[in-house]
């Protein structure tokens, strides 16, 4: 009979997490029941019902609950989802919106005000272009299905115009019909994917915009990290280091495969070229884990989160993580 700790693991099946599912990156001391789950589902089930022992968690939700003091999870600094977000701003091309400053006074849809992608986008709009959240009229609802609201209650300042769209409408439909001027979010609306008339990205060449942003700021935005149920950590204080080591190994295996030109690990013809281009712009460790390599990024997000009224105090990066996982480099 095994004396290993039985734990559940839920996260997206990314190349950087695949080794946790196929056994190449085991979690030391654990018998793992791993379930591939879409991020939004994992967030809902984890933050509302605390279903999983180890789970992918939203940076925004984790920071919000940490600031409130009612977070059921503590994180390790394995950042399994990162995305530049200049690509996530969609606009009506018939409204004279040619640059970010043209968003002032416009009506913009959001699936949720609090999601991590939108915190980053609003922060970038203000830092880089002087467009404040209060300069925009926000309309919240489902992207493709009506009725979506915030996953957790939020209390914004009186200067923020955030209203729910009608229950029988979707943001994609309203954008296509011209009932809103734009949309920001992590997922592309279906009207854009279908090539609907007068719907496009604010940044047409978003890749160059994102490269320029990285060169100037050094920020590769973090979306999701890995959380462990606090009650489990209290009973098994060794667990965060074991979990973090497994995620580090899984990422290392994935990155090694990206440079294998003999047999391509990803279904892209120029994958090795893209890998080497990322290294030339962002450095050898272009997708870093660990606190110190990401401190500036996390501090920037914490400032955005606080300034946008989503956390009532500015959270220090160390508060988000199990202390033992932050000392792993010393072991």
mmCIF file of C-alpha atoms in Angstrom:
data_model
loop_
_atom_site.group_PDB
_atom_site.id
_atom_site.type_symbol
_atom_site.label_atom_id
_atom_site.label_comp_id
_atom_site.label_asym_id
_atom_site.label_seq_id
_atom_site.Cartn_x
_atom_site.Cartn_y
_atom_site.Cartn_z
ATOM 1 C CA UNK A 1 0.000 0.000 0.000
ATOM 2 C CA UNK A 2 1.401 3.382 -1.029
ATOM 3 C CA UNK A 3 2.090 5.914 1.696
ATOM 4 C CA UNK A 4 2.180 8.754 -0.829
ATOM 5 C CA UNK A 5 -0.128 11.719 -0.409
ATOM 6 C CA UNK A 6 -3.100 11.471 -2.749
ATOM 7 C CA UNK A 7 -3.794 14.805 -4.428
ATOM 8 C CA UNK A 8 -5.876 16.129 -7.313
ATOM 9 C CA UNK A 9 -4.371 18.377 -9.999
ATOM 10 C CA UNK A 10 -6.371 20.499 -12.449
ATOM 11 C CA UNK A 11 -4.872 22.716 -15.135
ATOM 12 C CA UNK A 12 -4.730 23.268 -18.858
ATOM 13 C CA UNK A 13 -2.981 20.661 -21.002
ATOM 14 C CA UNK A 14 -0.200 22.938 -22.246
ATOM 15 C CA UNK A 15 3.151 21.770 -23.606
ATOM 16 C CA UNK A 16 4.660 23.133 -20.377
ATOM 17 C CA UNK A 17 2.336 21.029 -18.194
ATOM 18 C CA UNK A 18 2.088 17.873 -20.342
ATOM 19 C CA UNK A 19 4.843 16.088 -18.411
ATOM 20 C CA UNK A 20 2.763 16.298 -15.226
ATOM 21 C CA UNK A 21 0.020 14.361 -16.987
ATOM 22 C CA UNK A 22 2.169 11.743 -18.715
ATOM 23 C CA UNK A 23 4.397 11.025 -15.715
ATOM 24 C CA UNK A 24 7.692 12.519 -16.898
ATOM 25 C CA UNK A 25 7.479 15.201 -14.183
ATOM 26 C CA UNK A 26 6.080 13.493 -11.068
ATOM 27 C CA UNK A 27 5.283 15.439 -7.914
ATOM 28 C CA UNK A 28 7.578 13.991 -5.252
ATOM 29 C CA UNK A 29 5.781 12.201 -2.449
ATOM 30 C CA UNK A 30 2.411 12.341 -4.198
ATOM 31 C CA UNK A 31 0.010 10.062 -5.970
ATOM 32 C CA UNK A 32 -1.555 12.489 -8.430
ATOM 33 C CA UNK A 33 -5.006 12.347 -10.029
ATOM 34 C CA UNK A 34 -4.452 14.818 -12.874
ATOM 35 C CA UNK A 35 -7.419 16.245 -14.751
ATOM 36 C CA UNK A 36 -6.996 18.493 -17.818
ATOM 37 C CA UNK A 37 -9.432 21.386 -17.337
ATOM 38 C CA UNK A 38 -10.041 24.601 -19.247
ATOM 39 C CA UNK A 39 -8.782 27.546 -17.170
ATOM 40 C CA UNK A 40 -12.165 29.255 -16.689
ATOM 41 C CA UNK A 41 -13.668 26.024 -15.403
ATOM 42 C CA UNK A 42 -10.743 25.428 -13.056
ATOM 43 C CA UNK A 43 -11.049 28.961 -11.654
ATOM 44 C CA UNK A 44 -14.764 28.627 -11.028
ATOM 45 C CA UNK A 45 -14.487 25.226 -9.358
ATOM 46 C CA UNK A 46 -11.428 26.168 -7.313
ATOM 47 C CA UNK A 47 -12.386 29.618 -6.028
ATOM 48 C CA UNK A 48 -16.052 28.842 -5.425
ATOM 49 C CA UNK A 49 -15.929 25.223 -4.256
ATOM 50 C CA UNK A 50 -12.230 24.568 -3.475
ATOM 51 C CA UNK A 51 -12.511 21.311 -5.395
ATOM 52 C CA UNK A 52 -8.870 20.771 -6.364
ATOM 53 C CA UNK A 53 -5.760 20.323 -4.237
ATOM 54 C CA UNK A 54 -3.437 21.788 -6.887
ATOM 55 C CA UNK A 55 -4.950 23.971 -9.586
ATOM 56 C CA UNK A 56 -4.376 26.595 -12.210
ATOM 57 C CA UNK A 57 -5.528 29.910 -10.755
ATOM 58 C CA UNK A 58 -6.206 33.379 -12.108
ATOM 59 C CA UNK A 59 -3.652 36.030 -11.169
ATOM 60 C CA UNK A 60 -6.425 38.580 -10.655
ATOM 61 C CA UNK A 61 -8.630 36.338 -8.490
ATOM 62 C CA UNK A 62 -5.634 35.211 -6.451
ATOM 63 C CA UNK A 63 -4.579 38.793 -5.799
ATOM 64 C CA UNK A 64 -8.121 39.915 -4.978
ATOM 65 C CA UNK A 65 -8.712 37.136 -2.437
ATOM 66 C CA UNK A 66 -5.235 37.578 -0.965
ATOM 67 C CA UNK A 67 -5.933 41.291 -0.413
ATOM 68 C CA UNK A 68 -9.249 40.407 1.271
ATOM 69 C CA UNK A 69 -7.641 37.716 3.441
ATOM 70 C CA UNK A 70 -10.046 34.946 2.404
ATOM 71 C CA UNK A 71 -7.949 33.043 -0.143
ATOM 72 C CA UNK A 72 -8.223 29.252 0.117
ATOM 73 C CA UNK A 73 -5.079 28.790 -1.984
ATOM 74 C CA UNK A 74 -1.412 29.706 -1.769
ATOM 75 C CA UNK A 75 0.611 29.814 -4.972
ATOM 76 C CA UNK A 76 3.956 28.617 -6.244
ATOM 77 C CA UNK A 77 5.700 30.845 -8.823
ATOM 78 C CA UNK A 78 5.048 28.615 -11.834
ATOM 79 C CA UNK A 79 3.396 30.919 -14.364
ATOM 80 C CA UNK A 80 1.763 28.453 -16.704
ATOM 81 C CA UNK A 81 -0.153 31.034 -18.742
ATOM 82 C CA UNK A 82 1.372 34.252 -20.058
ATOM 83 C CA UNK A 83 0.126 36.310 -23.009
ATOM 84 C CA UNK A 84 0.918 39.742 -24.381
ATOM 85 C CA UNK A 85 -2.433 41.535 -24.507
ATOM 86 C CA UNK A 86 -2.116 44.226 -27.171
ATOM 87 C CA UNK A 87 -3.832 41.599 -29.340
ATOM 88 C CA UNK A 88 -6.911 41.617 -27.077
ATOM 89 C CA UNK A 89 -8.404 44.991 -28.054
ATOM 90 C CA UNK A 90 -11.085 44.765 -30.762
ATOM 91 C CA UNK A 91 -12.840 47.808 -32.199
ATOM 92 C CA UNK A 92 -15.346 48.980 -34.739
ATOM 93 C CA UNK A 93 -13.260 50.227 -37.638
ATOM 94 C CA UNK A 94 -16.003 52.686 -38.681
ATOM 95 C CA UNK A 95 -15.857 54.765 -35.476
ATOM 96 C CA UNK A 96 -12.622 56.657 -36.046
ATOM 97 C CA UNK A 97 -10.694 54.517 -33.558
ATOM 98 C CA UNK A 98 -7.187 54.462 -35.022
ATOM 99 C CA UNK A 99 -5.055 54.770 -31.902
ATOM 100 C CA UNK A 100 -5.519 53.971 -28.208
ATOM 101 C CA UNK A 101 -6.314 57.584 -27.307
ATOM 102 C CA UNK A 102 -9.392 57.347 -29.567
ATOM 103 C CA UNK A 103 -10.977 54.972 -27.028
ATOM 104 C CA UNK A 104 -11.778 57.914 -24.760
ATOM 105 C CA UNK A 105 -15.542 58.325 -24.501
ATOM 106 C CA UNK A 106 -16.218 55.047 -26.314
ATOM 107 C CA UNK A 107 -18.392 52.143 -25.125
ATOM 108 C CA UNK A 108 -16.320 48.976 -24.697
ATOM 109 C CA UNK A 109 -17.521 45.478 -23.819
ATOM 110 C CA UNK A 110 -15.897 43.203 -21.230
ATOM 111 C CA UNK A 111 -16.849 39.627 -20.256
ATOM 112 C CA UNK A 112 -15.811 40.502 -16.697
ATOM 113 C CA UNK A 113 -14.166 43.665 -15.431
ATOM 114 C CA UNK A 114 -11.903 41.720 -13.074
ATOM 115 C CA UNK A 115 -10.326 39.123 -15.363
ATOM 116 C CA UNK A 116 -6.536 39.203 -15.529
ATOM 117 C CA UNK A 117 -6.317 40.020 -19.239
ATOM 118 C CA UNK A 118 -8.478 43.107 -18.792
ATOM 119 C CA UNK A 119 -6.520 44.329 -15.775
ATOM 120 C CA UNK A 120 -3.393 44.223 -17.947
ATOM 121 C CA UNK A 121 -5.072 45.908 -20.915
ATOM 122 C CA UNK A 122 -6.496 48.766 -18.829
ATOM 123 C CA UNK A 123 -3.139 49.227 -17.084
ATOM 124 C CA UNK A 124 -1.275 49.320 -20.391
ATOM 125 C CA UNK A 125 -3.762 51.792 -21.857
ATOM 126 C CA UNK A 126 -3.214 54.141 -18.919
ATOM 127 C CA UNK A 127 0.551 53.705 -18.514
ATOM 128 C CA UNK A 128 1.426 53.774 -22.192
ATOM 129 C CA UNK A 129 -1.232 56.047 -23.693
ATOM 130 C CA UNK A 130 -2.789 58.059 -20.854
ATOM 131 C CA UNK A 131 -6.247 56.472 -21.291
ATOM 132 C CA UNK A 132 -7.776 55.965 -17.840
ATOM 133 C CA UNK A 133 -10.470 53.372 -17.043
ATOM 134 C CA UNK A 134 -12.775 56.280 -16.181
ATOM 135 C CA UNK A 135 -12.371 57.609 -19.751
ATOM 136 C CA UNK A 136 -14.302 54.614 -21.123
ATOM 137 C CA UNK A 137 -17.904 53.408 -20.738
ATOM 138 C CA UNK A 138 -17.744 49.687 -19.873
ATOM 139 C CA UNK A 139 -20.464 47.176 -20.736
ATOM 140 C CA UNK A 140 -20.308 43.680 -19.227
ATOM 141 C CA UNK A 141 -21.825 40.434 -20.464
ATOM 142 C CA UNK A 142 -21.220 37.111 -22.135
ATOM 143 C CA UNK A 143 -19.050 37.056 -25.220
ATOM 144 C CA UNK A 144 -20.991 34.342 -27.049
ATOM 145 C CA UNK A 145 -23.638 33.347 -24.492
ATOM 146 C CA UNK A 146 -25.789 35.918 -22.669
ATOM 147 C CA UNK A 147 -25.911 36.489 -18.951
ATOM 148 C CA UNK A 148 -22.298 36.442 -17.757
ATOM 149 C CA UNK A 149 -21.421 38.455 -14.657
ATOM 150 C CA UNK A 150 -18.447 38.841 -12.335
ATOM 151 C CA UNK A 151 -17.128 35.615 -10.773
ATOM 152 C CA UNK A 152 -16.661 37.458 -7.473
ATOM 153 C CA UNK A 153 -18.200 40.698 -6.176
ATOM 154 C CA UNK A 154 -16.320 43.897 -7.011
ATOM 155 C CA UNK A 155 -16.734 47.412 -5.641
ATOM 156 C CA UNK A 156 -15.417 50.025 -8.065
ATOM 157 C CA UNK A 157 -15.140 53.765 -7.703
ATOM 158 C CA UNK A 158 -18.017 56.028 -8.630
ATOM 159 C CA UNK A 159 -16.030 57.320 -11.609
ATOM 160 C CA UNK A 160 -16.231 53.932 -13.359
ATOM 161 C CA UNK A 161 -19.218 53.492 -15.675
ATOM 162 C CA UNK A 162 -19.755 49.705 -15.676
ATOM 163 C CA UNK A 163 -23.172 48.397 -16.659
ATOM 164 C CA UNK A 164 -24.568 44.961 -17.489
ATOM 165 C CA UNK A 165 -25.789 44.448 -21.049
ATOM 166 C CA UNK A 166 -29.340 43.110 -21.610
ATOM 167 C CA UNK A 167 -29.771 39.441 -20.726
ATOM 168 C CA UNK A 168 -30.710 38.507 -24.293
ATOM 169 C CA UNK A 169 -27.589 40.002 -25.896
ATOM 170 C CA UNK A 170 -23.927 39.031 -26.286
ATOM 171 C CA UNK A 171 -20.857 41.201 -26.636
ATOM 172 C CA UNK A 172 -19.911 39.630 -29.970
ATOM 173 C CA UNK A 173 -23.389 40.288 -31.323
ATOM 174 C CA UNK A 174 -23.398 43.868 -30.080
ATOM 175 C CA UNK A 175 -19.955 44.518 -31.557
ATOM 176 C CA UNK A 176 -21.026 43.137 -34.931
ATOM 177 C CA UNK A 177 -24.227 45.185 -34.850
ATOM 178 C CA UNK A 178 -22.386 48.352 -33.876
ATOM 179 C CA UNK A 179 -24.137 48.656 -30.506
ATOM 180 C CA UNK A 180 -20.768 48.943 -28.765
ATOM 181 C CA UNK A 181 -17.572 50.522 -30.078
ATOM 182 C CA UNK A 182 -15.177 47.785 -29.029
ATOM 183 C CA UNK A 183 -14.399 44.825 -26.836
ATOM 184 C CA UNK A 184 -11.425 43.771 -24.697
ATOM 185 C CA UNK A 185 -10.773 40.298 -23.393
ATOM 186 C CA UNK A 186 -8.694 37.152 -23.452
ATOM 187 C CA UNK A 187 -10.694 35.458 -26.215
ATOM 188 C CA UNK A 188 -11.381 36.788 -29.687
ATOM 189 C CA UNK A 189 -15.100 37.398 -30.323
ATOM 190 C CA UNK A 190 -16.630 35.142 -32.958
ATOM 191 C CA UNK A 191 -17.647 38.117 -35.102
ATOM 192 C CA UNK A 192 -13.950 38.975 -35.533
ATOM 193 C CA UNK A 193 -13.015 35.365 -36.271
ATOM 194 C CA UNK A 194 -15.736 35.220 -38.943
ATOM 195 C CA UNK A 195 -14.419 38.391 -40.574
ATOM 196 C CA UNK A 196 -17.510 40.483 -39.833
ATOM 197 C CA UNK A 197 -17.484 43.897 -41.559
ATOM 198 C CA UNK A 198 -16.087 46.853 -39.609
ATOM 199 C CA UNK A 199 -14.603 44.716 -36.802
ATOM 200 C CA UNK A 200 -10.827 44.620 -36.348
ATOM 201 C CA UNK A 201 -7.990 44.823 -33.865
ATOM 202 C CA UNK A 202 -6.901 48.192 -32.527
ATOM 203 C CA UNK A 203 -3.301 47.133 -33.091
ATOM 204 C CA UNK A 204 -3.278 45.732 -36.624
ATOM 205 C CA UNK A 205 0.324 44.575 -36.299
ATOM 206 C CA UNK A 206 -0.075 43.503 -32.693
ATOM 207 C CA UNK A 207 3.052 41.329 -32.741
ATOM 208 C CA UNK A 208 5.297 44.320 -33.417
ATOM 209 C CA UNK A 209 3.409 46.337 -30.775
ATOM 210 C CA UNK A 210 3.973 43.553 -28.251
ATOM 211 C CA UNK A 211 7.664 43.189 -29.104
ATOM 212 C CA UNK A 212 8.130 46.938 -28.706
ATOM 213 C CA UNK A 213 6.301 46.844 -25.372
ATOM 214 C CA UNK A 214 8.570 44.068 -24.103
ATOM 215 C CA UNK A 215 11.759 45.796 -25.266
ATOM 216 C CA UNK A 216 10.774 48.964 -23.398
ATOM 217 C CA UNK A 217 9.272 47.467 -20.226
ATOM 218 C CA UNK A 218 10.716 43.968 -19.831
ATOM 219 C CA UNK A 219 7.179 42.772 -19.008
ATOM 220 C CA UNK A 220 5.760 39.494 -20.323
ATOM 221 C CA UNK A 221 2.291 39.596 -18.720
ATOM 222 C CA UNK A 222 1.399 36.766 -16.340
ATOM 223 C CA UNK A 223 -2.148 35.412 -16.573
ATOM 224 C CA UNK A 224 -2.265 32.240 -14.452
ATOM 225 C CA UNK A 225 -0.179 30.567 -11.782
ATOM 226 C CA UNK A 226 -0.423 27.377 -9.726
ATOM 227 C CA UNK A 227 -2.270 27.281 -6.407
ATOM 228 C CA UNK A 228 -2.303 24.683 -3.616
ATOM 229 C CA UNK A 229 -5.079 24.413 -1.056
ATOM 230 C CA UNK A 230 -3.855 26.079 2.131
ATOM 231 C CA UNK A 231 -5.345 23.407 4.390
ATOM 232 C CA UNK A 232 -3.285 20.796 2.564
ATOM 233 C CA UNK A 233 -0.096 22.870 2.890
ATOM 234 C CA UNK A 234 -0.696 23.290 6.624
ATOM 235 C CA UNK A 235 -0.866 19.500 6.976
ATOM 236 C CA UNK A 236 2.017 18.862 4.529
ATOM 237 C CA UNK A 237 4.453 21.796 4.587
ATOM 238 C CA UNK A 238 6.800 20.007 2.174
ATOM 239 C CA UNK A 239 4.206 20.029 -0.605
ATOM 240 C CA UNK A 240 4.809 23.468 -2.237
ATOM 241 C CA UNK A 241 8.441 22.654 -3.050
ATOM 242 C CA UNK A 242 7.490 19.266 -4.494
ATOM 243 C CA UNK A 243 4.786 20.848 -6.659
ATOM 244 C CA UNK A 244 7.028 23.672 -7.837
ATOM 245 C CA UNK A 245 9.881 21.322 -8.736
ATOM 246 C CA UNK A 246 7.525 19.249 -10.872
ATOM 247 C CA UNK A 247 6.269 22.300 -12.781
ATOM 248 C CA UNK A 248 9.856 23.484 -13.309
ATOM 249 C CA UNK A 249 10.803 20.102 -14.769
ATOM 250 C CA UNK A 250 7.718 20.013 -17.000
ATOM 251 C CA UNK A 251 8.546 23.443 -18.425
ATOM 252 C CA UNK A 252 12.182 22.509 -19.019
ATOM 253 C CA UNK A 253 11.123 19.429 -20.975
ATOM 254 C CA UNK A 254 8.738 21.492 -23.108
ATOM 255 C CA UNK A 255 11.295 24.186 -23.896
ATOM 256 C CA UNK A 256 13.910 21.590 -24.878
ATOM 257 C CA UNK A 257 11.480 20.113 -27.417
ATOM 258 C CA UNK A 258 10.907 23.519 -29.030
ATOM 259 C CA UNK A 259 14.470 23.514 -30.375
ATOM 260 C CA UNK A 260 14.269 20.017 -31.866
ATOM 261 C CA UNK A 261 14.277 20.510 -35.643
ATOM 262 C CA UNK A 262 14.601 16.803 -36.448
ATOM 263 C CA UNK A 263 10.978 16.162 -35.450
ATOM 264 C CA UNK A 264 8.754 19.130 -34.649
ATOM 265 C CA UNK A 265 6.983 18.872 -31.279
ATOM 266 C CA UNK A 266 4.358 21.488 -32.197
ATOM 267 C CA UNK A 267 2.245 21.594 -35.346
ATOM 268 C CA UNK A 268 3.909 24.692 -36.774
ATOM 269 C CA UNK A 269 6.325 24.575 -39.729
ATOM 270 C CA UNK A 270 8.719 27.250 -38.414
ATOM 271 C CA UNK A 271 8.493 26.447 -34.724
ATOM 272 C CA UNK A 272 12.282 26.386 -34.220
ATOM 273 C CA UNK A 273 12.576 29.785 -35.911
ATOM 274 C CA UNK A 274 9.953 31.259 -33.562
ATOM 275 C CA UNK A 275 11.735 29.702 -30.572
ATOM 276 C CA UNK A 276 15.044 31.307 -31.543
ATOM 277 C CA UNK A 277 13.386 34.630 -32.318
ATOM 278 C CA UNK A 278 11.837 34.680 -28.833
ATOM 279 C CA UNK A 279 15.269 33.986 -27.304
ATOM 280 C CA UNK A 280 16.869 36.782 -29.337
ATOM 281 C CA UNK A 281 14.306 39.327 -28.084
ATOM 282 C CA UNK A 282 13.571 38.082 -24.573
ATOM 283 C CA UNK A 283 16.671 36.154 -23.532
ATOM 284 C CA UNK A 284 17.476 32.505 -22.943
ATOM 285 C CA UNK A 285 14.779 32.052 -20.280
ATOM 286 C CA UNK A 286 11.992 33.812 -22.147
ATOM 287 C CA UNK A 287 9.215 32.215 -20.030
ATOM 288 C CA UNK A 288 10.674 32.536 -16.523
ATOM 289 C CA UNK A 289 9.302 30.973 -13.360
ATOM 290 C CA UNK A 290 10.274 32.168 -9.876
ATOM 291 C CA UNK A 291 9.604 35.400 -8.005
ATOM 292 C CA UNK A 292 12.760 37.419 -8.573
ATOM 293 C CA UNK A 293 12.769 36.982 -12.357
ATOM 294 C CA UNK A 294 9.139 38.189 -12.354
ATOM 295 C CA UNK A 295 9.118 40.713 -9.517
ATOM 296 C CA UNK A 296 8.753 43.775 -11.761
ATOM 297 C CA UNK A 297 5.914 42.124 -13.695
ATOM 298 C CA UNK A 298 4.055 41.118 -10.527
ATOM 299 C CA UNK A 299 4.568 44.512 -8.879
ATOM 300 C CA UNK A 300 3.225 46.222 -11.998
ATOM 301 C CA UNK A 301 0.136 44.018 -11.993
ATOM 302 C CA UNK A 302 -0.373 44.601 -8.243
ATOM 303 C CA UNK A 303 -0.288 48.354 -8.875
ATOM 304 C CA UNK A 304 -2.831 48.047 -11.698
ATOM 305 C CA UNK A 305 -5.073 45.842 -9.568
ATOM 306 C CA UNK A 306 -5.047 48.343 -6.704
ATOM 307 C CA UNK A 307 -5.422 51.443 -8.901
ATOM 308 C CA UNK A 308 -8.381 49.845 -10.702
ATOM 309 C CA UNK A 309 -10.196 49.233 -7.405
ATOM 310 C CA UNK A 310 -10.046 45.443 -7.524
ATOM 311 C CA UNK A 311 -7.901 45.039 -4.422
ATOM 312 C CA UNK A 312 -8.391 47.384 -1.494
ATOM 313 C CA UNK A 313 -4.697 47.434 -0.702
ATOM 314 C CA UNK A 314 -1.566 46.935 -2.747
ATOM 315 C CA UNK A 315 -0.462 43.320 -2.375
ATOM 316 C CA UNK A 316 3.262 42.589 -1.993
ATOM 317 C CA UNK A 317 4.462 39.840 -4.375
ATOM 318 C CA UNK A 318 5.680 37.627 -1.521
ATOM 319 C CA UNK A 319 2.151 37.437 -0.088
ATOM 320 C CA UNK A 320 0.977 35.410 -3.070
ATOM 321 C CA UNK A 321 3.354 32.485 -2.642
ATOM 322 C CA UNK A 322 4.380 29.728 -0.265
ATOM 323 C CA UNK A 323 7.628 30.950 1.306
ATOM 324 C CA UNK A 324 9.363 27.590 0.889
ATOM 325 C CA UNK A 325 8.911 27.686 -2.901
ATOM 326 C CA UNK A 326 10.587 31.100 -3.037
ATOM 327 C CA UNK A 327 13.713 29.633 -1.401
ATOM 328 C CA UNK A 328 14.064 26.767 -3.858
ATOM 329 C CA UNK A 329 17.146 28.300 -5.494
ATOM 330 C CA UNK A 330 18.970 27.974 -2.155
ATOM 331 C CA UNK A 331 18.346 24.239 -1.871
#
